[in-house]
PDB file of C-alpha atoms and ligand atoms in Angstrom:
ATOM      1  CA  UNK A   8      -7.516  15.713 -27.530  1.00  0.00           C
ATOM      2  CA  UNK A   9     -10.060  17.604 -25.469  1.00  0.00           C
ATOM      3  CA  UNK A  10      -7.371  19.779 -23.872  1.00  0.00           C
ATOM      4  CA  UNK A  11      -6.882  22.785 -26.150  1.00  0.00           C
ATOM      5  CA  UNK A  12      -3.377  23.370 -24.764  1.00  0.00           C
ATOM      6  CA  UNK A  13      -2.291  20.020 -26.197  1.00  0.00           C
ATOM      7  CA  UNK A  14       0.056  20.318 -29.210  1.00  0.00           C
ATOM      8  CA  UNK A  15      -1.257  19.879 -32.761  1.00  0.00           C
ATOM      9  CA  UNK A  16       2.114  19.563 -34.456  1.00  0.00           C
ATOM     10  CA  UNK A  17       5.142  17.863 -32.882  1.00  0.00           C
ATOM     11  CA  UNK A  18       8.511  17.394 -34.587  1.00  0.00           C
ATOM     12  CA  UNK A  19      11.271  15.064 -33.453  1.00  0.00           C
ATOM     13  CA  UNK A  20      15.016  14.990 -34.057  1.00  0.00           C
ATOM     14  CA  UNK A  21      15.505  11.242 -33.638  1.00  0.00           C
ATOM     15  CA  UNK A  22      18.999  11.004 -32.192  1.00  0.00           C
ATOM     16  CA  UNK A  23      20.967   8.266 -30.446  1.00  0.00           C
ATOM     17  CA  UNK A  24      20.656   5.156 -32.631  1.00  0.00           C
ATOM     18  CA  UNK A  25      24.438   4.792 -32.794  1.00  0.00           C
ATOM     19  CA  UNK A  26      24.916   5.178 -29.033  1.00  0.00           C
ATOM     20  CA  UNK A  27      22.090   2.725 -28.334  1.00  0.00           C
ATOM     21  CA  UNK A  28      23.871   0.108 -30.480  1.00  0.00           C
ATOM     22  CA  UNK A  29      27.289   0.903 -29.007  1.00  0.00           C
ATOM     23  CA  UNK A  30      25.992   0.408 -25.476  1.00  0.00           C
ATOM     24  CA  UNK A  31      24.964  -3.109 -26.524  1.00  0.00           C
ATOM     25  CA  UNK A  32      28.141  -3.819 -28.527  1.00  0.00           C
ATOM     26  CA  UNK A  33      25.969  -4.105 -31.642  1.00  0.00           C
ATOM     27  CA  UNK A  34      26.636  -2.746 -35.143  1.00  0.00           C
ATOM     28  CA  UNK A  35      25.195   0.730 -35.864  1.00  0.00           C
ATOM     29  CA  UNK A  36      22.838  -0.881 -38.399  1.00  0.00           C
ATOM     30  CA  UNK A  37      20.989  -2.587 -35.544  1.00  0.00           C
ATOM     31  CA  UNK A  38      20.656   0.767 -33.790  1.00  0.00           C
ATOM     32  CA  UNK A  39      18.982   2.171 -36.906  1.00  0.00           C
ATOM     33  CA  UNK A  40      16.763  -0.914 -37.174  1.00  0.00           C
ATOM     34  CA  UNK A  41      15.629  -0.406 -33.579  1.00  0.00           C
ATOM     35  CA  UNK A  42      15.179   3.277 -34.483  1.00  0.00           C
ATOM     36  CA  UNK A  43      12.820   2.196 -37.266  1.00  0.00           C
ATOM     37  CA  UNK A  44      10.723   0.297 -34.720  1.00  0.00           C
ATOM     38  CA  UNK A  45      10.619   3.417 -32.537  1.00  0.00           C
ATOM     39  CA  UNK A  46       9.287   5.303 -35.582  1.00  0.00           C
ATOM     40  CA  UNK A  47       6.369   2.854 -35.797  1.00  0.00           C
ATOM     41  CA  UNK A  48       5.653   3.310 -32.077  1.00  0.00           C
ATOM     42  CA  UNK A  49       5.835   7.097 -32.356  1.00  0.00           C
ATOM     43  CA  UNK A  50       3.409   7.170 -35.300  1.00  0.00           C
ATOM     44  CA  UNK A  51       0.953   5.006 -33.348  1.00  0.00           C
ATOM     45  CA  UNK A  52       1.396   7.145 -30.220  1.00  0.00           C
ATOM     46  CA  UNK A  53       0.795  10.328 -32.225  1.00  0.00           C
ATOM     47  CA  UNK A  54      -2.513   8.862 -33.378  1.00  0.00           C
ATOM     48  CA  UNK A  55      -3.492   7.798 -29.849  1.00  0.00           C
ATOM     49  CA  UNK A  56      -2.669  11.267 -28.518  1.00  0.00           C
ATOM     50  CA  UNK A  57      -4.673  12.932 -31.269  1.00  0.00           C
ATOM     51  CA  UNK A  58      -1.838  14.902 -32.888  1.00  0.00           C
ATOM     52  CA  UNK A  59      -2.641  16.391 -36.271  1.00  0.00           C
ATOM     53  CA  UNK A  60       0.921  16.192 -37.479  1.00  0.00           C
ATOM     54  CA  UNK A  61       4.113  14.393 -36.489  1.00  0.00           C
ATOM     55  CA  UNK A  62       7.283  15.466 -38.302  1.00  0.00           C
ATOM     56  CA  UNK A  63      10.373  13.236 -38.115  1.00  0.00           C
ATOM     57  CA  UNK A  64      13.950  14.076 -39.092  1.00  0.00           C
ATOM     58  CA  UNK A  65      14.937  10.858 -40.862  1.00  0.00           C
ATOM     59  CA  UNK A  66      17.788  11.954 -43.162  1.00  0.00           C
ATOM     60  CA  UNK A  67      19.490  15.319 -43.150  1.00  0.00           C
ATOM     61  CA  UNK A  68      21.287  16.901 -46.065  1.00  0.00           C
ATOM     62  CA  UNK A  69      24.447  16.444 -43.952  1.00  0.00           C
ATOM     63  CA  UNK A  70      23.875  12.688 -43.519  1.00  0.00           C
ATOM     64  CA  UNK A  71      25.452  12.047 -46.956  1.00  0.00           C
ATOM     65  CA  UNK A  72      28.791  12.533 -45.181  1.00  0.00           C
ATOM     66  CA  UNK A  73      28.336   9.251 -43.279  1.00  0.00           C
ATOM     67  CA  UNK A  74      30.031   5.982 -44.332  1.00  0.00           C
ATOM     68  CA  UNK A  75      28.635   4.479 -47.506  1.00  0.00           C
ATOM     69  CA  UNK A  76      27.538   1.331 -45.666  1.00  0.00           C
ATOM     70  CA  UNK A  77      25.589   3.308 -43.108  1.00  0.00           C
ATOM     71  CA  UNK A  78      23.866   5.377 -45.806  1.00  0.00           C
ATOM     72  CA  UNK A  79      22.906   2.171 -47.576  1.00  0.00           C
ATOM     73  CA  UNK A  80      21.518   0.720 -44.293  1.00  0.00           C
ATOM     74  CA  UNK A  81      19.393   3.834 -43.814  1.00  0.00           C
ATOM     75  CA  UNK A  82      18.133   3.657 -47.414  1.00  0.00           C
ATOM     76  CA  UNK A  83      17.184  -0.010 -46.990  1.00  0.00           C
ATOM     77  CA  UNK A  84      15.391   0.842 -43.785  1.00  0.00           C
ATOM     78  CA  UNK A  85      13.422   3.463 -45.688  1.00  0.00           C
ATOM     79  CA  UNK A  86      12.488   0.975 -48.429  1.00  0.00           C
ATOM     80  CA  UNK A  87      11.316  -1.551 -45.853  1.00  0.00           C
ATOM     81  CA  UNK A  88       9.467   1.073 -43.816  1.00  0.00           C
ATOM     82  CA  UNK A  89       7.359   2.112 -46.804  1.00  0.00           C
ATOM     83  CA  UNK A  90       6.669  -1.496 -47.837  1.00  0.00           C
ATOM     84  CA  UNK A  91       5.736  -2.573 -44.310  1.00  0.00           C
ATOM     85  CA  UNK A  92       3.646   0.470 -43.348  1.00  0.00           C
ATOM     86  CA  UNK A  93       1.936   1.824 -46.443  1.00  0.00           C
ATOM     87  CA  UNK A  94      -1.235  -0.256 -46.191  1.00  0.00           C
ATOM     88  CA  UNK A  95      -1.529   0.495 -42.496  1.00  0.00           C
ATOM     89  CA  UNK A  96      -1.141   4.226 -43.140  1.00  0.00           C
ATOM     90  CA  UNK A  97      -3.884   4.153 -45.762  1.00  0.00           C
ATOM     91  CA  UNK A  98      -6.237   2.277 -43.411  1.00  0.00           C
ATOM     92  CA  UNK A  99      -5.476   4.586 -40.495  1.00  0.00           C
ATOM     93  CA  UNK A 100      -5.944   7.667 -42.694  1.00  0.00           C
ATOM     94  CA  UNK A 101      -2.401   8.912 -42.207  1.00  0.00           C
ATOM     95  CA  UNK A 102      -1.201  11.154 -45.016  1.00  0.00           C
ATOM     96  CA  UNK A 103       2.506  10.924 -45.830  1.00  0.00           C
ATOM     97  CA  UNK A 104       4.273  14.180 -46.525  1.00  0.00           C
ATOM     98  CA  UNK A 105       7.916  14.590 -47.379  1.00  0.00           C
ATOM     99  CA  UNK A 106       9.915  17.674 -46.594  1.00  0.00           C
ATOM    100  CA  UNK A 107      13.297  17.997 -48.277  1.00  0.00           C
ATOM    101  CA  UNK A 108      14.861  17.237 -51.632  1.00  0.00           C
ATOM    102  CA  UNK A 109      13.942  13.548 -51.750  1.00  0.00           C
ATOM    103  CA  UNK A 110      14.451  13.354 -55.516  1.00  0.00           C
ATOM    104  CA  UNK A 111      18.182  12.993 -54.858  1.00  0.00           C
ATOM    105  CA  UNK A 112      17.492   9.462 -53.548  1.00  0.00           C
ATOM    106  CA  UNK A 113      17.764   6.285 -55.640  1.00  0.00           C
ATOM    107  CA  UNK A 114      15.063   6.056 -58.359  1.00  0.00           C
ATOM    108  CA  UNK A 115      13.346   3.050 -56.742  1.00  0.00           C
ATOM    109  CA  UNK A 116      13.002   4.955 -53.447  1.00  0.00           C
ATOM    110  CA  UNK A 117      11.690   8.067 -55.217  1.00  0.00           C
ATOM    111  CA  UNK A 118       9.149   5.839 -56.973  1.00  0.00           C
ATOM    112  CA  UNK A 119       8.072   4.172 -53.717  1.00  0.00           C
ATOM    113  CA  UNK A 120       7.820   7.532 -51.954  1.00  0.00           C
ATOM    114  CA  UNK A 121       5.756   9.073 -54.731  1.00  0.00           C
ATOM    115  CA  UNK A 122       3.470   6.035 -54.788  1.00  0.00           C
ATOM    116  CA  UNK A 123       3.010   6.387 -51.026  1.00  0.00           C
ATOM    117  CA  UNK A 124       2.363  10.148 -51.315  1.00  0.00           C
ATOM    118  CA  UNK A 125      -0.348   9.504 -53.857  1.00  0.00           C
ATOM    119  CA  UNK A 126      -1.976   6.589 -52.081  1.00  0.00           C
ATOM    120  CA  UNK A 127      -2.091   8.353 -48.699  1.00  0.00           C
ATOM    121  CA  UNK A 128      -3.145  11.756 -50.047  1.00  0.00           C
ATOM    122  CA  UNK A 129      -6.664  11.430 -48.624  1.00  0.00           C
ATOM    123  CA  UNK A 130      -5.410  10.982 -45.033  1.00  0.00           C
ATOM    124  CA  UNK A 131      -6.710  13.120 -42.207  1.00  0.00           C
ATOM    125  CA  UNK A 132      -3.579  13.285 -40.052  1.00  0.00           C
ATOM    126  CA  UNK A 133      -0.050  13.835 -41.329  1.00  0.00           C
ATOM    127  CA  UNK A 134       3.226  12.012 -40.919  1.00  0.00           C
ATOM    128  CA  UNK A 135       5.823  14.386 -42.349  1.00  0.00           C
ATOM    129  CA  UNK A 136       9.223  12.828 -42.928  1.00  0.00           C
ATOM    130  CA  UNK A 137      12.279  15.008 -43.498  1.00  0.00           C
ATOM    131  CA  UNK A 138      14.426  13.405 -46.200  1.00  0.00           C
ATOM    132  CA  UNK A 139      17.593  15.006 -47.528  1.00  0.00           C
ATOM    133  CA  UNK A 140      16.377  18.010 -45.551  1.00  0.00           C
ATOM    134  CA  UNK A 141      18.284  21.063 -44.355  1.00  0.00           C
ATOM    135  CA  UNK A 142      16.517  24.105 -42.910  1.00  0.00           C
ATOM    136  CA  UNK A 143      18.956  26.641 -44.334  1.00  0.00           C
ATOM    137  CA  UNK A 144      18.509  25.117 -47.793  1.00  0.00           C
ATOM    138  CA  UNK A 145      14.723  25.181 -47.294  1.00  0.00           C
ATOM    139  CA  UNK A 146      14.754  28.879 -46.346  1.00  0.00           C
ATOM    140  CA  UNK A 147      17.088  29.804 -49.230  1.00  0.00           C
ATOM    141  CA  UNK A 148      14.833  27.926 -51.666  1.00  0.00           C
ATOM    142  CA  UNK A 149      11.705  29.598 -50.293  1.00  0.00           C
ATOM    143  CA  UNK A 150      13.337  33.045 -50.506  1.00  0.00           C
ATOM    144  CA  UNK A 151      14.348  32.362 -54.115  1.00  0.00           C
ATOM    145  CA  UNK A 152      10.781  31.323 -55.019  1.00  0.00           C
ATOM    146  CA  UNK A 153       9.352  34.329 -53.157  1.00  0.00           C
ATOM    147  CA  UNK A 154      11.716  36.686 -55.014  1.00  0.00           C
ATOM    148  CA  UNK A 155      10.537  35.284 -58.359  1.00  0.00           C
ATOM    149  CA  UNK A 156       7.016  36.364 -57.418  1.00  0.00           C
ATOM    150  CA  UNK A 157       7.838  39.752 -55.910  1.00  0.00           C
ATOM    151  CA  UNK A 158       8.703  41.050 -52.479  1.00  0.00           C
ATOM    152  CA  UNK A 159      10.618  38.927 -49.956  1.00  0.00           C
ATOM    153  CA  UNK A 160       8.711  39.127 -46.674  1.00  0.00           C
ATOM    154  CA  UNK A 161       8.280  36.660 -43.794  1.00  0.00           C
ATOM    155  CA  UNK A 162       4.846  35.809 -45.232  1.00  0.00           C
ATOM    156  CA  UNK A 163       6.034  35.323 -48.798  1.00  0.00           C
ATOM    157  CA  UNK A 164       8.899  33.102 -47.604  1.00  0.00           C
ATOM    158  CA  UNK A 165       6.630  31.082 -45.336  1.00  0.00           C
ATOM    159  CA  UNK A 166       4.310  30.374 -48.241  1.00  0.00           C
ATOM    160  CA  UNK A 167       7.129  28.527 -50.004  1.00  0.00           C
ATOM    161  CA  UNK A 168       8.434  26.460 -47.107  1.00  0.00           C
ATOM    162  CA  UNK A 169       7.881  22.704 -47.409  1.00  0.00           C
ATOM    163  CA  UNK A 170       5.685  22.962 -44.317  1.00  0.00           C
ATOM    164  CA  UNK A 171       3.323  25.648 -45.709  1.00  0.00           C
ATOM    165  CA  UNK A 172       0.302  23.330 -45.542  1.00  0.00           C
ATOM    166  CA  UNK A 173       0.992  21.991 -42.025  1.00  0.00           C
ATOM    167  CA  UNK A 174      -0.291  23.368 -38.726  1.00  0.00           C
ATOM    168  CA  UNK A 175       2.211  25.682 -36.971  1.00  0.00           C
ATOM    169  CA  UNK A 176       4.939  23.761 -35.150  1.00  0.00           C
ATOM    170  CA  UNK A 177       4.066  23.599 -31.448  1.00  0.00           C
ATOM    171  CA  UNK A 178       6.749  21.389 -29.972  1.00  0.00           C
ATOM    172  CA  UNK A 179      10.194  20.307 -31.118  1.00  0.00           C
ATOM    173  CA  UNK A 180      11.759  17.327 -29.342  1.00  0.00           C
ATOM    174  CA  UNK A 181      15.332  16.075 -29.609  1.00  0.00           C
ATOM    175  CA  UNK A 182      16.248  12.761 -28.060  1.00  0.00           C
ATOM    176  CA  UNK A 183      19.604  11.527 -26.717  1.00  0.00           C
ATOM    177  CA  UNK A 184      20.376  14.532 -24.518  1.00  0.00           C
ATOM    178  CA  UNK A 185      22.091  16.596 -27.254  1.00  0.00           C
ATOM    179  CA  UNK A 186      21.014  20.243 -27.200  1.00  0.00           C
ATOM    180  CA  UNK A 187      21.240  21.393 -30.824  1.00  0.00           C
ATOM    181  CA  UNK A 188      18.848  21.978 -33.726  1.00  0.00           C
ATOM    182  CA  UNK A 189      21.181  20.557 -36.402  1.00  0.00           C
ATOM    183  CA  UNK A 190      19.636  22.542 -39.267  1.00  0.00           C
ATOM    184  CA  UNK A 191      16.104  21.237 -38.582  1.00  0.00           C
ATOM    185  CA  UNK A 192      12.977  23.437 -38.950  1.00  0.00           C
ATOM    186  CA  UNK A 193      14.867  26.639 -38.048  1.00  0.00           C
ATOM    187  CA  UNK A 194      12.163  28.940 -39.410  1.00  0.00           C
ATOM    188  CA  UNK A 195       9.294  26.905 -37.981  1.00  0.00           C
ATOM    189  CA  UNK A 196      10.901  26.838 -34.517  1.00  0.00           C
ATOM    190  CA  UNK A 197      10.595  30.603 -34.085  1.00  0.00           C
ATOM    191  CA  UNK A 198       7.725  30.200 -31.608  1.00  0.00           C
ATOM    192  CA  UNK A 199       7.867  26.471 -30.860  1.00  0.00           C
ATOM    193  CA  UNK A 200       8.482  25.012 -27.425  1.00  0.00           C
ATOM    194  CA  UNK A 201      11.600  22.846 -27.281  1.00  0.00           C
ATOM    195  CA  UNK A 202      12.244  19.751 -25.272  1.00  0.00           C
ATOM    196  CA  UNK A 203      15.571  17.934 -25.096  1.00  0.00           C
ATOM    197  CA  UNK A 204      14.931  14.479 -23.702  1.00  0.00           C
ATOM    198  CA  UNK A 205      17.442  12.175 -22.126  1.00  0.00           C
ATOM    199  CA  UNK A 206      16.332   9.037 -23.947  1.00  0.00           C
ATOM    200  CA  UNK A 207      18.063   7.377 -26.903  1.00  0.00           C
ATOM    201  CA  UNK A 208      15.752   7.248 -29.925  1.00  0.00           C
ATOM    202  CA  UNK A 209      15.405   3.411 -30.067  1.00  0.00           C
ATOM    203  CA  UNK A 210      14.113   3.498 -26.462  1.00  0.00           C
ATOM    204  CA  UNK A 211      11.519   6.190 -27.271  1.00  0.00           C
ATOM    205  CA  UNK A 212       7.938   5.048 -26.760  1.00  0.00           C
ATOM    206  CA  UNK A 213       4.389   6.199 -26.208  1.00  0.00           C
ATOM    207  CA  UNK A 214       5.160   7.255 -22.631  1.00  0.00           C
ATOM    208  CA  UNK A 215       7.859   9.676 -23.829  1.00  0.00           C
ATOM    209  CA  UNK A 216       5.625  11.337 -26.422  1.00  0.00           C
ATOM    210  CA  UNK A 217       2.827  11.576 -23.879  1.00  0.00           C
ATOM    211  CA  UNK A 218       5.150  13.108 -21.259  1.00  0.00           C
ATOM    212  CA  UNK A 219       6.433  15.609 -23.845  1.00  0.00           C
ATOM    213  CA  UNK A 220       2.893  16.647 -24.809  1.00  0.00           C
ATOM    214  CA  UNK A 221       1.944  17.007 -21.137  1.00  0.00           C
ATOM    215  CA  UNK A 222       5.001  19.194 -20.534  1.00  0.00           C
ATOM    216  CA  UNK A 223       3.931  21.320 -23.514  1.00  0.00           C
ATOM    217  CA  UNK A 224       0.402  21.649 -22.099  1.00  0.00           C
ATOM    218  CA  UNK A 225       1.821  22.716 -18.720  1.00  0.00           C
ATOM    219  CA  UNK A 226       3.969  25.419 -20.341  1.00  0.00           C
ATOM    220  CA  UNK A 227       1.009  26.620 -22.418  1.00  0.00           C
ATOM    221  CA  UNK A 228      -1.144  26.946 -19.315  1.00  0.00           C
ATOM    222  CA  UNK A 229       1.604  28.865 -17.511  1.00  0.00           C
ATOM    223  CA  UNK A 230       2.547  31.217 -20.340  1.00  0.00           C
ATOM    224  CA  UNK A 231      -0.536  31.005 -22.575  1.00  0.00           C
ATOM    225  CA  UNK A 232      -2.113  33.853 -24.435  1.00  0.00           C
ATOM    226  CA  UNK A 233       0.326  33.817 -27.301  1.00  0.00           C
TER     227      UNK A 233
HETATM  228  C1  FPP B 307      20.395   9.483 -35.404  1.00  0.00           C
HETATM  229  O1  FPP B 307      21.142   8.541 -34.733  1.00  0.00           O
HETATM  230  C2  FPP B 307      19.492   8.886 -36.367  1.00  0.00           C
HETATM  231  C3  FPP B 307      19.606   9.014 -37.728  1.00  0.00           C
HETATM  232  C4  FPP B 307      20.686   9.748 -38.392  1.00  0.00           C
HETATM  233  C5  FPP B 307      18.671   8.372 -38.639  1.00  0.00           C
HETATM  234  C6  FPP B 307      17.242   8.382 -38.223  1.00  0.00           C
HETATM  235  C7  FPP B 307      16.549   7.272 -38.902  1.00  0.00           C
HETATM  236  C8  FPP B 307      15.731   6.369 -38.287  1.00  0.00           C
HETATM  237  C9  FPP B 307      15.390   6.454 -36.873  1.00  0.00           C
HETATM  238  C10 FPP B 307      15.144   5.224 -38.974  1.00  0.00           C
HETATM  239  C11 FPP B 307      14.537   5.449 -40.332  1.00  0.00           C
HETATM  240  C12 FPP B 307      13.379   6.344 -40.363  1.00  0.00           C
HETATM  241  C13 FPP B 307      12.239   6.108 -41.060  1.00  0.00           C
HETATM  242  C14 FPP B 307      11.191   7.156 -41.193  1.00  0.00           C
HETATM  243  C15 FPP B 307      12.006   4.802 -41.667  1.00  0.00           C
HETATM  244  P1  FPP B 307      22.710   8.607 -34.818  1.00  0.00           P
HETATM  245  O2  FPP B 307      23.161   7.547 -35.756  1.00  0.00           O
HETATM  246  O3  FPP B 307      23.169   9.983 -35.156  1.00  0.00           O
HETATM  247  O4  FPP B 307      23.085   8.233 -33.343  1.00  0.00           O
HETATM  248  P2  FPP B 307      24.399   8.628 -32.536  1.00  0.00           P
HETATM  249  O5  FPP B 307      24.420  10.127 -32.452  1.00  0.00           O
HETATM  250  O6  FPP B 307      24.174   7.966 -31.219  1.00  0.00           O
HETATM  251  O7  FPP B 307      25.552   8.047 -33.300  1.00  0.00           O
END
């Protein structure tokens, strides 16, 4: 993007799959499936808009509390997403990054994820996916690692966050109208702009990401100089 006030790193709390399905009298699984299609659109839109990094909250450490069937639907969606998109990501030079304790997932998913991490490692832009992620857990882990090396300071903690190699978070979006952070990127949000959008995640498209980035650019121009 030519405009230097455009965001480099956008993160999204993808919320509203269940409500989208309910509105259509469909099972929640179909809401998640439609959510998976919105993920594909968002990744494409991020490329078109020239973002360096898109971070998506796909499975929180609290999501294990959901019904077993729903967890299994989400896991299957993940398996299919990797299978269907890996080649495309390699060709488009998108590097996959995972934030969170993904090793708690089923061995076949861990294997697929690690294969995808390796095969996309040369990518120029990043799709970071939060899997079994919780920000408080991330900060506690980083503080523990920092303490093992010496002093605990904001810098020494930051160095051990999952996001240490990503550009600073510019914009955090949550869909579905809920106004909460739900244990997502709490440290990284310290200086980020936030946008709570009244659209259910399965309805999210290029126009929403574009509008969000334009809103960010407007705020930057008004309050810039940070
Ligand atoms: C929130 O909707 C969404 C989730 C908990 C899961 C997000 C996962 C996806 C969008 C698809 C899989 C992602 C990848 C990267 C393949 P909700 O169920 O909390 O909705 P509700 O609040 O309306 O019930």
